[in-house]
Short mmCIF file of C-alpha atoms in Angstrom, two decimals:
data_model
loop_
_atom_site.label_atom_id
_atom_site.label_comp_id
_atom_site.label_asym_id
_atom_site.label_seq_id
_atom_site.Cartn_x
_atom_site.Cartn_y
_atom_site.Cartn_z
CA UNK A 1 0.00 0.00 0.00
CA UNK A 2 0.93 3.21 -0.62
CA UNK A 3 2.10 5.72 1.99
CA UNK A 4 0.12 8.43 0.40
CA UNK A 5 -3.03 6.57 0.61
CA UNK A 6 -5.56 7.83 2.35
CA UNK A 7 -7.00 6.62 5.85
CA UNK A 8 -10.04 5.20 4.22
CA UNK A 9 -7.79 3.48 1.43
CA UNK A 10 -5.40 1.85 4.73
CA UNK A 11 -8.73 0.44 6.56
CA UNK A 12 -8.65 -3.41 7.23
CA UNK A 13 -10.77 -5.65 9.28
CA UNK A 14 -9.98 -5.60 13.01
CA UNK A 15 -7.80 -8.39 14.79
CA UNK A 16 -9.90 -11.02 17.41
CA UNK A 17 -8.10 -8.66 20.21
CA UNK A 18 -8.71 -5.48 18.82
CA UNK A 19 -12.43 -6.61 19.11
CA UNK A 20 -12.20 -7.47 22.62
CA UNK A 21 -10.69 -3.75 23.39
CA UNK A 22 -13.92 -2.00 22.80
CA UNK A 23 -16.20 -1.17 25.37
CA UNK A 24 -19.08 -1.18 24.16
CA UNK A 25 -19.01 -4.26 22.37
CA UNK A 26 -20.16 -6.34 25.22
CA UNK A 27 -23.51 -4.68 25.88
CA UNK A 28 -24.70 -5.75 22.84
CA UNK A 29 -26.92 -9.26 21.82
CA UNK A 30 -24.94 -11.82 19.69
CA UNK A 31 -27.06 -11.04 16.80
CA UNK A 32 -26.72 -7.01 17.16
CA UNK A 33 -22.40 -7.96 17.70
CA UNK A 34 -21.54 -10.67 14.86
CA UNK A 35 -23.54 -7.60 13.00
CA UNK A 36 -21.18 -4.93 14.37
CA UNK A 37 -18.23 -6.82 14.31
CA UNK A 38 -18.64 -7.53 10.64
CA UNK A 39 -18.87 -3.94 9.95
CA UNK A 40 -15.81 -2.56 12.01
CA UNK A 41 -12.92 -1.70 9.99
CA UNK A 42 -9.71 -0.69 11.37
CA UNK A 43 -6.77 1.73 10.22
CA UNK A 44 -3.17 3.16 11.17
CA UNK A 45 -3.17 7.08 11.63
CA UNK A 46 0.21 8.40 11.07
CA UNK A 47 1.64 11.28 13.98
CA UNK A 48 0.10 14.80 12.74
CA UNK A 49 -2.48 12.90 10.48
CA UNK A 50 -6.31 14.03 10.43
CA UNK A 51 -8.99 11.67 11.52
CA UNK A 52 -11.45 14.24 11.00
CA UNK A 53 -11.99 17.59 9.63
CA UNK A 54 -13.86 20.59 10.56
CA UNK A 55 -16.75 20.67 7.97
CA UNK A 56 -16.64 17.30 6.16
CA UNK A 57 -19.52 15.03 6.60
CA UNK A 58 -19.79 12.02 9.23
CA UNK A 59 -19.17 8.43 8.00
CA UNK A 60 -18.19 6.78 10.88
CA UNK A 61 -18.63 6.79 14.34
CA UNK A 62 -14.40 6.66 15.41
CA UNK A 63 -12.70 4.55 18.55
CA UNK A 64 -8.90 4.42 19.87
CA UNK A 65 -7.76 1.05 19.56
CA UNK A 66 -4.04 2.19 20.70
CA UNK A 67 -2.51 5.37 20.40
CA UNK A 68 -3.48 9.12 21.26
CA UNK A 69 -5.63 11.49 19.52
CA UNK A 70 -6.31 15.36 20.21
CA UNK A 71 -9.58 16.38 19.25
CA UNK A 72 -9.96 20.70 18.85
CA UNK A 73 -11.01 23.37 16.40
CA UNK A 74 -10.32 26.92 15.66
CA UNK A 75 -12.09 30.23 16.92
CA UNK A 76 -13.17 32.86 15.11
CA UNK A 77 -9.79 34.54 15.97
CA UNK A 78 -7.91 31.50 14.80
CA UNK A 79 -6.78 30.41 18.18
CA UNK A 80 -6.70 26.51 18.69
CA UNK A 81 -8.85 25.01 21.80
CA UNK A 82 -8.68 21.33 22.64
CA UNK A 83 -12.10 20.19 24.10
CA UNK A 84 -10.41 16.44 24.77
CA UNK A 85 -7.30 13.99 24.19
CA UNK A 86 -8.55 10.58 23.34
CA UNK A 87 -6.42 7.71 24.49
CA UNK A 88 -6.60 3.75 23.95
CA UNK A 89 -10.19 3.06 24.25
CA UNK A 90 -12.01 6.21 23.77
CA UNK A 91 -14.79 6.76 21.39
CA UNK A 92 -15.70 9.89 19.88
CA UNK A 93 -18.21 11.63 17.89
CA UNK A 94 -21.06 9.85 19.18
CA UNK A 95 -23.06 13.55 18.75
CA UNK A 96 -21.92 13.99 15.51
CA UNK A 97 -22.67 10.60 14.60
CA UNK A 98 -26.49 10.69 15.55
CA UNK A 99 -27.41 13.58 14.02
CA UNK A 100 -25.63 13.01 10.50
CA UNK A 101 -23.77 16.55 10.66
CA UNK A 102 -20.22 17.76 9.69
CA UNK A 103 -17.94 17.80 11.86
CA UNK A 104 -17.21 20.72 14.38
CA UNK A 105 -13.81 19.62 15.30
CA UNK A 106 -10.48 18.32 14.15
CA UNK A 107 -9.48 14.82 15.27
CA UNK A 108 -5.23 14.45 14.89
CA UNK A 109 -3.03 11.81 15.96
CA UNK A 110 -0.25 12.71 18.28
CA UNK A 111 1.25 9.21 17.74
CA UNK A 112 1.27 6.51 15.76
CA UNK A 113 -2.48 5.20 16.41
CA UNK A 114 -4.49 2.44 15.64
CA UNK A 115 -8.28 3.64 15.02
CA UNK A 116 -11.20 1.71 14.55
CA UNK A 117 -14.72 2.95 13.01
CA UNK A 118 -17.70 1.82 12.34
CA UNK A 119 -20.16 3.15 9.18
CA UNK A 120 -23.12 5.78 10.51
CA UNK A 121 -25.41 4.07 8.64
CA UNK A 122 -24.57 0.61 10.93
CA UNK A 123 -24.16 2.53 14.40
CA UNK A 124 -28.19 3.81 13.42
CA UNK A 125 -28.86 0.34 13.09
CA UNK A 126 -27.73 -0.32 16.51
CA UNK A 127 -29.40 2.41 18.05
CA UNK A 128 -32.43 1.28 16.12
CA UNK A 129 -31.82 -2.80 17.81
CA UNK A 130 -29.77 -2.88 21.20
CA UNK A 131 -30.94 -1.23 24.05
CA UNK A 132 -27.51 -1.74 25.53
CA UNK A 133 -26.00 0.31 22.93
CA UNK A 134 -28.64 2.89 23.50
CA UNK A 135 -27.46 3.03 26.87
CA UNK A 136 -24.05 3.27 26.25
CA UNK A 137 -24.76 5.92 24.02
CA UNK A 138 -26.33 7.81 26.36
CA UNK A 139 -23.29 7.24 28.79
CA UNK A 140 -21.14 8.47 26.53
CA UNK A 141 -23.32 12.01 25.97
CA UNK A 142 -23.40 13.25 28.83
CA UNK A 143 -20.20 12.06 29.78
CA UNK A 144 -18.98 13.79 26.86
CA UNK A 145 -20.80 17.24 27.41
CA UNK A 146 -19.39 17.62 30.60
CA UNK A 147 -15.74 17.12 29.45
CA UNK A 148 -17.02 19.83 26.69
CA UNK A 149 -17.59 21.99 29.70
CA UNK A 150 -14.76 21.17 31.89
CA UNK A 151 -12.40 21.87 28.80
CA UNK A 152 -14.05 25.79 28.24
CA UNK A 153 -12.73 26.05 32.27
CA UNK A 154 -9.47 24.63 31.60
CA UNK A 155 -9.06 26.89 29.07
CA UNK A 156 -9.47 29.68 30.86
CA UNK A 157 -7.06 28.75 33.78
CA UNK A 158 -4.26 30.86 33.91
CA UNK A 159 -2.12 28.23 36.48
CA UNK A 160 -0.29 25.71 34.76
CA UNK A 161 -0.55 23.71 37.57
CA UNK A 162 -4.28 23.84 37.30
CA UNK A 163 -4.65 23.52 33.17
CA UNK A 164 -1.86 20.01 33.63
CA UNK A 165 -3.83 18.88 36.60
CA UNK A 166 -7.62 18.75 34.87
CA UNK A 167 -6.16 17.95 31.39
CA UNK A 168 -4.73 14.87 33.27
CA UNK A 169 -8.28 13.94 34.96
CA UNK A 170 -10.22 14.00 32.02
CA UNK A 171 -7.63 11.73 30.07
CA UNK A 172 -8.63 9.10 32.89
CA UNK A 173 -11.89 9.56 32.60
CA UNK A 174 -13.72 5.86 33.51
CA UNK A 175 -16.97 6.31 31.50
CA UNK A 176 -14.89 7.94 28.02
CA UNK A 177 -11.59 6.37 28.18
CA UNK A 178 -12.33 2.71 30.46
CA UNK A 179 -9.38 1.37 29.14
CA UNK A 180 -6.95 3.47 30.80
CA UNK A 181 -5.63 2.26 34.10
CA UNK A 182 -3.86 4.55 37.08
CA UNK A 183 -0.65 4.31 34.72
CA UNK A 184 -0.71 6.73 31.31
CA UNK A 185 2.17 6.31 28.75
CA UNK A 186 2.36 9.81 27.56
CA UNK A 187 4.93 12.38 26.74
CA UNK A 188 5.85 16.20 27.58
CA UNK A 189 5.07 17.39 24.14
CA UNK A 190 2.41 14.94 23.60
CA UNK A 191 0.87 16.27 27.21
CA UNK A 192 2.03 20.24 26.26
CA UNK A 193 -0.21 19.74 22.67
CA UNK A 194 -3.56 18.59 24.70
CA UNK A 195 -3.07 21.45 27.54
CA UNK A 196 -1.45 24.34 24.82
CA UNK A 197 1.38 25.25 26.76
CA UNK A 198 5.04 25.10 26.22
CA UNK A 199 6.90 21.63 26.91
CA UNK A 200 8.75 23.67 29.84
CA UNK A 201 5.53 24.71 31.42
CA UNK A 202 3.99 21.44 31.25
CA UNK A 203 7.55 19.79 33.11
CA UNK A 204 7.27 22.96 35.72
CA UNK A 205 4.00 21.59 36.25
CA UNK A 206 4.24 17.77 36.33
CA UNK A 207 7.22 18.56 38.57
CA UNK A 208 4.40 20.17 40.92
CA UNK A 209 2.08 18.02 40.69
CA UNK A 210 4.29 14.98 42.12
CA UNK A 211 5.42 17.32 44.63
CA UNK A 212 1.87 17.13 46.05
CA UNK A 213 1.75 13.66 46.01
CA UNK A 214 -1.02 13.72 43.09
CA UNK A 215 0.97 11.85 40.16
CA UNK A 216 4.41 10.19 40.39
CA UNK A 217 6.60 10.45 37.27
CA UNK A 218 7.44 6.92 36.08
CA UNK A 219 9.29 5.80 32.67
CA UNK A 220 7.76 6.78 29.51
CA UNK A 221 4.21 8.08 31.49
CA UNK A 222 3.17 8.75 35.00
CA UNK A 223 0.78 7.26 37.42
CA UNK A 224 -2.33 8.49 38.99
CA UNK A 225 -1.97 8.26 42.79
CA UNK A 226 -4.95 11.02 43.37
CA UNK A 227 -7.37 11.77 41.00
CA UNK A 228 -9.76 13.35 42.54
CA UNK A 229 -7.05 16.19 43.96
CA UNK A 230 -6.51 16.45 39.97
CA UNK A 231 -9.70 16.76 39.07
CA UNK A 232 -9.80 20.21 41.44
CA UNK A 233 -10.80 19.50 44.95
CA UNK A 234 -9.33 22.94 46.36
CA UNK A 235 -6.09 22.14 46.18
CA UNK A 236 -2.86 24.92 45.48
CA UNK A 237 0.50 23.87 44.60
CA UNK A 238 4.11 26.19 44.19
CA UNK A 239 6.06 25.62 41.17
CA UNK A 240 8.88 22.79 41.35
CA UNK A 241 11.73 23.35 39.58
CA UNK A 242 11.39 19.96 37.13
CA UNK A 243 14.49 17.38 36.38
CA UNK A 244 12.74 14.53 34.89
CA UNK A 245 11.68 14.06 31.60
CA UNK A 246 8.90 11.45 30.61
#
């Protein structure tokens, strides 16, 4: 295959295991998932490649099988929000999806990434068939509107400490991203891109963070040993001066 071909053109049929990763595959009938399963494709997104585009139409409704995606868009002033990152797991779009619009957002990979999709026209028909999938839906809506939320706060935090701190909560968020477990494998500059600040600000920050006794810095990611401190429970921390790198 081609390097230049396109997403679409790269899309292959999912392995047993990738299966087994998604979440929502289990709430469904055995009729409603050999259906499913048999529509699921599967493709590699290439670091700094689009998953989706502001403006073009919805055909699939996307999941993280492995990697790390950033989803944001543009302001009228041209400055770039993030509303989410989407690690291993996380499925996106669900809004978008059901109502057959264009999309609102870009979707980029920050990584090599594995991402699965499934057609529009099939995730209808499941809405249409499994009430598990209906729920799950559901879940994921208003789940998803307040990270939408939480994300307009976070970008209006001026503290690094804070911004670092509630970008890290969401990206462990239980109902979005179940996959994740108290240990993320991300970078500085993967971490500075989801939070927009410099790769300095974001190691000031970490630094901080550990301090506190909210995250310890571990080899190629960090682990969660407080979430709900992250997730803004009052708490102030001072700037540590930061000499680790992840």
């Amino acid at each position: 295959m081609s390097p230049h071909a396109s997403l679409y053109q790269r899309r292959r049929a999912p392995h047993a295991a990738e299966v087994a990763d998604i979440p929502w595959i289990p709430v469904l009938q055995p009729a409603e998932r050999e259906y499913a399963v048999r529509q699921l494709m599967v493709t590699e997104a290439e670091p700094g490649e689009y998953v989706c585009r502001v403006g073009k139409p919805v055909t699939y409704w996307f999941g993280v099988i492995e990697g790390l995606l950033k989803m944001s868009a543009e302001d009228s002033e041209g400055r770039t929000m993030t509303f989410a990152g989407l690690p291993r797991t996380g499925w996106f779009g669900e809004g978008t999806a059901l109502k057959r619009e264009i999309y609102r957002y870009d979707i980029q990979a920050l990584r090599k990434s594995s991402v699965c999709g499934i057609p529009v026209d099939a995730f209808h028909w499941l809405l249409d068939h499994s009430l598990g999938f209906n729920r799950f839906v559901m879940h994921q809506l208003n789940e998803r509107l307040a990270q939408f939320i939480s994300a307009r706060e976070i970008d209006r935090l001026n503290r690094p400490e804070e911004r670092v701190a509630r970008t890290l909560a969401a990206l462990f968020n239980p109902v979005l991203c179940p996959g994740v477990s108290d240990v993320l494998r991300i970078t500085q500059q993967e971490l500075a891109y989801l939070v927009g600040l410099s790769r300095q600000r974001v190691n000031e920050a970490l630094a901080a963070l550990q301090h506190q006794g909210f995250i310890r810095i571990e080899y190629g990611g960090l682990r969660v040993l407080d979430l709900q401190a992250l997730r803004g429970q009052g708490w102030l921390v001072k700037p540590q001066r930061a000499d680790f790198d992840l």
